[in-house]
CSV table of C-alpha atoms in Angstrom, one decimal:
chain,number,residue,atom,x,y,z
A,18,UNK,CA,24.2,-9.4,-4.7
A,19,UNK,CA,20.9,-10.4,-3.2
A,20,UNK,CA,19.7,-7.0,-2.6
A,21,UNK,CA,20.1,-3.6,-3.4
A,22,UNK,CA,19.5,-0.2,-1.5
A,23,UNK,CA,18.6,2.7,-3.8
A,24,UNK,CA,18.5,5.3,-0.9
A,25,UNK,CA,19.0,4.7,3.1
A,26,UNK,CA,17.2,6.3,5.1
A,27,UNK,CA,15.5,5.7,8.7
A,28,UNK,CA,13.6,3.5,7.5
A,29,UNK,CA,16.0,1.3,5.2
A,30,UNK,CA,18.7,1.3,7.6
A,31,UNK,CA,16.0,0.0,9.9
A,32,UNK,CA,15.0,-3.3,7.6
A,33,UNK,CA,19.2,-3.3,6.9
A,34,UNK,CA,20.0,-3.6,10.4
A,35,UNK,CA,17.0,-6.4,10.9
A,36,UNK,CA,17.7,-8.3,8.0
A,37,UNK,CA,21.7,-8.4,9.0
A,38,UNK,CA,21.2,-9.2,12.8
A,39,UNK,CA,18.5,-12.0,11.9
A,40,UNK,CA,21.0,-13.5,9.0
A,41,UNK,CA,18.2,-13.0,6.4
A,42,UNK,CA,21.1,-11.1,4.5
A,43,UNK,CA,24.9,-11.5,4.7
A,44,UNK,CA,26.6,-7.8,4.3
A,45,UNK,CA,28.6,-9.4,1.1
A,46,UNK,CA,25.5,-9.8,-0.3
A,47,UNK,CA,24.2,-6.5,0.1
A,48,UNK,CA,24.8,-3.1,-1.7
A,49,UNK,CA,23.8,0.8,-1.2
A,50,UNK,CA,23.4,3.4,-3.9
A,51,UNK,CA,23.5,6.8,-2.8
A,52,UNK,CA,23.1,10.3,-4.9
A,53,UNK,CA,27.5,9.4,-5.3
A,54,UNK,CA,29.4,7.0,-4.5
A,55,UNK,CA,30.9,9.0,-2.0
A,56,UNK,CA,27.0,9.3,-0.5
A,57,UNK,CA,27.2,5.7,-0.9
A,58,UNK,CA,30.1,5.1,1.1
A,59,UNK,CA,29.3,7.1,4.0
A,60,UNK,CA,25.7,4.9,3.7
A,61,UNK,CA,27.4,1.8,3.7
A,62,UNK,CA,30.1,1.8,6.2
A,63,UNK,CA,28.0,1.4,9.7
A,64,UNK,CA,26.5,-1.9,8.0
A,65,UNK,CA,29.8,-3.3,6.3
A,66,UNK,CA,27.6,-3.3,2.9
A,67,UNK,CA,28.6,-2.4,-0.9
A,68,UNK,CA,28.8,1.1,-1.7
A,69,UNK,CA,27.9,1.0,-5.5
A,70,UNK,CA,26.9,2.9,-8.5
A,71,UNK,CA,24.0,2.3,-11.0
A,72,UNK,CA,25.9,0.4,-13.1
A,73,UNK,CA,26.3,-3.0,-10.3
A,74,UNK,CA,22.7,-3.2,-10.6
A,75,UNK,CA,23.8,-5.9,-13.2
A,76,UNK,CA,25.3,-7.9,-10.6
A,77,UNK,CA,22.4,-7.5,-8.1
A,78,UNK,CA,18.9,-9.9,-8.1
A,79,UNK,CA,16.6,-7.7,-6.4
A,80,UNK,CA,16.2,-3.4,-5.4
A,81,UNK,CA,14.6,-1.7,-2.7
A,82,UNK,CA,13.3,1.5,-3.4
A,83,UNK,CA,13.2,3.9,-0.5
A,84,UNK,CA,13.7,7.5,-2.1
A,85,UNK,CA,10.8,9.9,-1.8
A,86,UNK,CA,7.8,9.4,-4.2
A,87,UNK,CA,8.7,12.5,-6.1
A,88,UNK,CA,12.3,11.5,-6.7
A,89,UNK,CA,10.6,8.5,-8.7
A,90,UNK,CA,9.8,9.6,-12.1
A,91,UNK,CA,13.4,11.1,-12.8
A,92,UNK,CA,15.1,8.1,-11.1
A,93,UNK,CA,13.1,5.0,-12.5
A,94,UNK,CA,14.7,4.8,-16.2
A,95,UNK,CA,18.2,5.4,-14.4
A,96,UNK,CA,17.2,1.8,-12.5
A,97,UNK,CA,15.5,-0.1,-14.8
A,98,UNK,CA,16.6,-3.4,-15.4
A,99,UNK,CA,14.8,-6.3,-17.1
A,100,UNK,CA,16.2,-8.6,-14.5
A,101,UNK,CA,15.9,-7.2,-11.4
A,102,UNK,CA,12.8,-8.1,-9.0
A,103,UNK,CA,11.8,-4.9,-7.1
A,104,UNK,CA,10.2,-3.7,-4.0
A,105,UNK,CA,9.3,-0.1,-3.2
A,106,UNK,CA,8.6,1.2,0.4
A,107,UNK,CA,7.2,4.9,-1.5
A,108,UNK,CA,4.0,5.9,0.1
A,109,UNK,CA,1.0,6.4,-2.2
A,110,UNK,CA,2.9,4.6,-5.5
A,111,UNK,CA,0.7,1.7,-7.0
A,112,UNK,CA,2.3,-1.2,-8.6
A,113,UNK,CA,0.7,0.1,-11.8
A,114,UNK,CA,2.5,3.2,-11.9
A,115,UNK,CA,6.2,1.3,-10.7
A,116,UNK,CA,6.1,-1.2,-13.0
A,117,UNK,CA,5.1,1.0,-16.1
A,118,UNK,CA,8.1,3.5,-15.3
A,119,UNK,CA,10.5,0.6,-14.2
A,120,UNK,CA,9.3,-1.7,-17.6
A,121,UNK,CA,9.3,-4.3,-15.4
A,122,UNK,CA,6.6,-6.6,-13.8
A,123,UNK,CA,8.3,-8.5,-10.8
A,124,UNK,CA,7.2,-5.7,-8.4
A,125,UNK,CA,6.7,-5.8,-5.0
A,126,UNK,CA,4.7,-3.2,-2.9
A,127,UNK,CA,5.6,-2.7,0.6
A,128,UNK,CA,4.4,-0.3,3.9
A,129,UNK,CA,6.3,-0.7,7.0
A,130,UNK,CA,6.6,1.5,10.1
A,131,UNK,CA,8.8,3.5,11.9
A,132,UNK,CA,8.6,0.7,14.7
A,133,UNK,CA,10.6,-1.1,12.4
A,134,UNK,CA,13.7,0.0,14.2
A,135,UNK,CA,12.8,-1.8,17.4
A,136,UNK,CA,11.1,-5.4,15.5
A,137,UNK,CA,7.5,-3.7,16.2
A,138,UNK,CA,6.8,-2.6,12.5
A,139,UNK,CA,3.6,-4.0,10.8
A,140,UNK,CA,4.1,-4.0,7.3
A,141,UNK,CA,1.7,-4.5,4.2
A,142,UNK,CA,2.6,-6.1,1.4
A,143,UNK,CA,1.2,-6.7,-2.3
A,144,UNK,CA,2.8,-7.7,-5.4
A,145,UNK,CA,2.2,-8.5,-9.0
A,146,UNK,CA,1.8,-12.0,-10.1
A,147,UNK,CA,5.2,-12.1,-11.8
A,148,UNK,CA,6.9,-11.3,-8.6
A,149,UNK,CA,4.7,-13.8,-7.1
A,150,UNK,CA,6.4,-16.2,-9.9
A,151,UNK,CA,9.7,-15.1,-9.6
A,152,UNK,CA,9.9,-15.4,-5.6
A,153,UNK,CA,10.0,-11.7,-4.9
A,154,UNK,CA,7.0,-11.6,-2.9
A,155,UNK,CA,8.0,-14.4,-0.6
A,156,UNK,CA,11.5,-12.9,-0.2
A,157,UNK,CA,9.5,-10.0,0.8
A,158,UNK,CA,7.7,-11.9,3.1
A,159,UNK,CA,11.3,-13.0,5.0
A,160,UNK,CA,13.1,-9.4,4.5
A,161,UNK,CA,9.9,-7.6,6.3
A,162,UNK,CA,9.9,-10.8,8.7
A,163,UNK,CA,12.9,-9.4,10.3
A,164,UNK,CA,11.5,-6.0,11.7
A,165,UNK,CA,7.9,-7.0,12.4
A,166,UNK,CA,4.7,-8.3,11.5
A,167,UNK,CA,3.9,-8.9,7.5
A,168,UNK,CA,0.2,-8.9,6.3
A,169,UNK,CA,-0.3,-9.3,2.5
A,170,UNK,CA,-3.3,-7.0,1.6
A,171,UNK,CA,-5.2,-6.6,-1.2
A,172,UNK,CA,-3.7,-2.8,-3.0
A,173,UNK,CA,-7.2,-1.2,-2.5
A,174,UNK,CA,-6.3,-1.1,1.2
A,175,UNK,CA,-2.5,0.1,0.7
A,176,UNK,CA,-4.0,3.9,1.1
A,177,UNK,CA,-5.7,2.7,4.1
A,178,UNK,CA,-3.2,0.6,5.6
A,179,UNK,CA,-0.5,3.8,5.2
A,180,UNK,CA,-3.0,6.4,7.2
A,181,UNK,CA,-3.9,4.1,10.4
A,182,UNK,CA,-1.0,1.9,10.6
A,183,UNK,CA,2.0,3.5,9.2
A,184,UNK,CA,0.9,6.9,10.3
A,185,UNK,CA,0.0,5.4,13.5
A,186,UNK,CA,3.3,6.0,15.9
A,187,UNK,CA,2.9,9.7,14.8
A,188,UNK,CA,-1.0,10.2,16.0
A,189,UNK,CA,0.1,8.1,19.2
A,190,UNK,CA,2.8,10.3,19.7
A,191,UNK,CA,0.6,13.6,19.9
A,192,UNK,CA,-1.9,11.5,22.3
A,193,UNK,CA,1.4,10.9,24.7
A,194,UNK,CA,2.4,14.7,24.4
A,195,UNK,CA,-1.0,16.0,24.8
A,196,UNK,CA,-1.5,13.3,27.9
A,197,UNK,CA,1.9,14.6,29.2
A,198,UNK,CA,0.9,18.0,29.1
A,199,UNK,CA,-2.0,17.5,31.0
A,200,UNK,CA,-0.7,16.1,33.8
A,201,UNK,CA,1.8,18.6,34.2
A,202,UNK,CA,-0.9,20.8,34.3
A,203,UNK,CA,-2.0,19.1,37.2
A,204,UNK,CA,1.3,19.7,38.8
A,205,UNK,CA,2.9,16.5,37.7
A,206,UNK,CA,6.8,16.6,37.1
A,207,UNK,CA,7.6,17.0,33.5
A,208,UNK,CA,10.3,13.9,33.0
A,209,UNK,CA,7.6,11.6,35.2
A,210,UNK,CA,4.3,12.8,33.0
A,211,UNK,CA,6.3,11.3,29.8
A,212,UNK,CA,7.5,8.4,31.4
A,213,UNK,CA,3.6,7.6,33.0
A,214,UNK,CA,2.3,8.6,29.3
A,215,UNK,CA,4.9,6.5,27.7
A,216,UNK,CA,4.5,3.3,29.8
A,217,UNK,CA,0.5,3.6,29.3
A,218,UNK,CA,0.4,3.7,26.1
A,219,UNK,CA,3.1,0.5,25.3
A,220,UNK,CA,1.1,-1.5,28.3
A,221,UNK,CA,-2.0,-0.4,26.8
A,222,UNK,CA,-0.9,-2.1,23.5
A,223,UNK,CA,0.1,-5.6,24.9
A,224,UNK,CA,-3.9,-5.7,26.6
A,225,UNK,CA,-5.2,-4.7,23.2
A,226,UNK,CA,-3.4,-7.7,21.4
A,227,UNK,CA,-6.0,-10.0,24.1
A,228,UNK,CA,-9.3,-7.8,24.6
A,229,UNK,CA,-10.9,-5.7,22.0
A,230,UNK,CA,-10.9,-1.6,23.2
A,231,UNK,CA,-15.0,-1.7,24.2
A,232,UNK,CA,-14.2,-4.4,26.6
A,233,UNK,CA,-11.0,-2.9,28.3
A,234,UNK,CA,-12.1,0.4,28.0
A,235,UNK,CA,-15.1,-0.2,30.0
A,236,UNK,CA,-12.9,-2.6,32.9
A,237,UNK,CA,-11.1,0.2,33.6
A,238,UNK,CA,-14.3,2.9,33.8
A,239,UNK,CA,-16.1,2.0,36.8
A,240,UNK,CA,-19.1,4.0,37.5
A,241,UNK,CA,-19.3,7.3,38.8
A,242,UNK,CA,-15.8,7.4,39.1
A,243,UNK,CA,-12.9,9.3,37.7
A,244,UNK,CA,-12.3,7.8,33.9
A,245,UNK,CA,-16.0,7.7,32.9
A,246,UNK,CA,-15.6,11.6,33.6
A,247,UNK,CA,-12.8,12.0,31.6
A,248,UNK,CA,-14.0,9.7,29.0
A,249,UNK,CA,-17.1,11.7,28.7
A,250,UNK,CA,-14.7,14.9,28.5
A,251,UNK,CA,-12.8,13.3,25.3
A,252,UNK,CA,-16.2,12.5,23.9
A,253,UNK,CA,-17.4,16.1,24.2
A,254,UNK,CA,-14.6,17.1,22.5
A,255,UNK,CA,-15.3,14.8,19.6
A,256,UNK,CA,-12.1,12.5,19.6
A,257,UNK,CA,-13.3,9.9,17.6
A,258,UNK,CA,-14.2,12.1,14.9
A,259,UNK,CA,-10.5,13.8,15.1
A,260,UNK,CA,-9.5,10.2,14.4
A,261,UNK,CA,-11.7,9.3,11.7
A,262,UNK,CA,-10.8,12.6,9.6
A,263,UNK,CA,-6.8,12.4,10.3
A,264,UNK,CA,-7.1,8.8,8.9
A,265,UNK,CA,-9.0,9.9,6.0
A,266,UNK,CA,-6.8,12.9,5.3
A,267,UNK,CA,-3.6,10.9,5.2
A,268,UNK,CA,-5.7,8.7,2.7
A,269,UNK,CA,-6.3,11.3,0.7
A,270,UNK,CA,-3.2,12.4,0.7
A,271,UNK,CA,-1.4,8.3,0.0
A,272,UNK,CA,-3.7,9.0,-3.3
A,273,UNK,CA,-2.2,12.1,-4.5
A,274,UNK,CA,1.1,10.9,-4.0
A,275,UNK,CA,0.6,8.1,-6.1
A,276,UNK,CA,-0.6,10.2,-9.0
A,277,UNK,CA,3.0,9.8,-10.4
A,278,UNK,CA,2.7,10.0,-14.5
């Protein structure tokens, strides 16, 4: 097998379903492990993939590990192979730390998004040289391929990368919820505030990809006239600073979760 699930959640049935649809993997050539093969099973069937046990890891090439970062330590000996190439998509979990537990250097270091389930994820990537050598990284490279963008970053940024870009789509969502609620406020129609909220936000996106946010933000402020004021409302309410210490929180936080011994 070419590939190996240890875990499925959201986000690993989201790079499954990508890598299926975009024929990057074959289902024969993919497998799930779950806590029991019965876990398994119930994991595999939407996808038409391998339920398996620990023991197939000796017919598989590579894992992807998507279990929680404190499920690591116990699990890694249990998965340890001398021949398998590995990925991890655990927040905060160096390449150090998984390839002294895992006694095994062809490890890959990955941070996608939940936008992964519709193609929009932007996912980091590093890896150590021997998965460089071995072709992990650049299989990587083509399984991340499939749900989104791929950027291979240096690990110091990994923390970084995890706060603003994979904790992104939350923030954004409590800017569309708090911009909801505030029209409705002003006597807009629940259903239409979320939609108008929604809409601005993804439209907003496409303009960013073309104009940095000084330049559009200022095309849309004319002066004297309604967004300058609530621009300048935003600013009194120190925005920017509730960004810069969310961000550095969540780093914070990627830091201590990689502080797996």
């Amino acid at each position: 097998m070419k590939l190996v699930f240890l875990g499925l959640g959201k986000m690993g049935r989201s790079i499954l379903k990508g890598a299926l649809e975009r024929g990057v993997l074959r289902p024969e050539e993919v497998g799930v492990v779950g806590r029991s093969l019965e876990r398994a099973r119930e994991l595999a069937q939407p996808f038409g993939v391998r339920p398996l046990v620990l023991e197939d890891l000796a017919r598989a090439e590579r894992v992807l590990i998507a279990v929680q970062p404190r499920d690591f330590p116990h699990l890694a000996p249990e998965v340890a192979r001398p021949h398998l190439g590995y990925i991890s998509i655990m927040a905060g979990v160096s390449t150090a730390v998984l390839a002294r537990r895992l006694d095994n250097r062809r490890v890959v270091r990955a941070m996608p998004n939940v936008a992964a389930a519709i193609g929009e994820s932007s996912t980091a990537l590093t890896a150590l040289p021997e998965a460089k050598e071995a072709g992990d990284l650049a299989f990587a490279q083509s399984l991340f391929a499939t749900v989104g963008d791929v950027y291979e970053i240096p690990e110091h940024l990994f923390d970084p990368f995890t706060a603003m870009s994979a904790s992104a789509p939350a923030y954004l969502a409590l800017v569309a919820e708090a911009l909801a609620d505030a029209g409705v406020k002003m006597g807009m129609p629940r259903a239409l505030a979320l939609r108008l909220a929604a809409e601005a936000l993804a439209a907003t996106g496409e303009l960013l990809k073309t104009k940095h946010p000084a330049q559009l933000k200022d095309e849309v402020a004319s002066p004297g006239g309604t967004t300058i004021h609530g621009l300048h409302a935003l600013e009194a309410r120190a925005l920017r600073a509730a960004f810069y210490e969310a961000v550095e929180a969540a780093t914070r936080r990627g830091r201590e979760l990689g502080e797996v011994e």
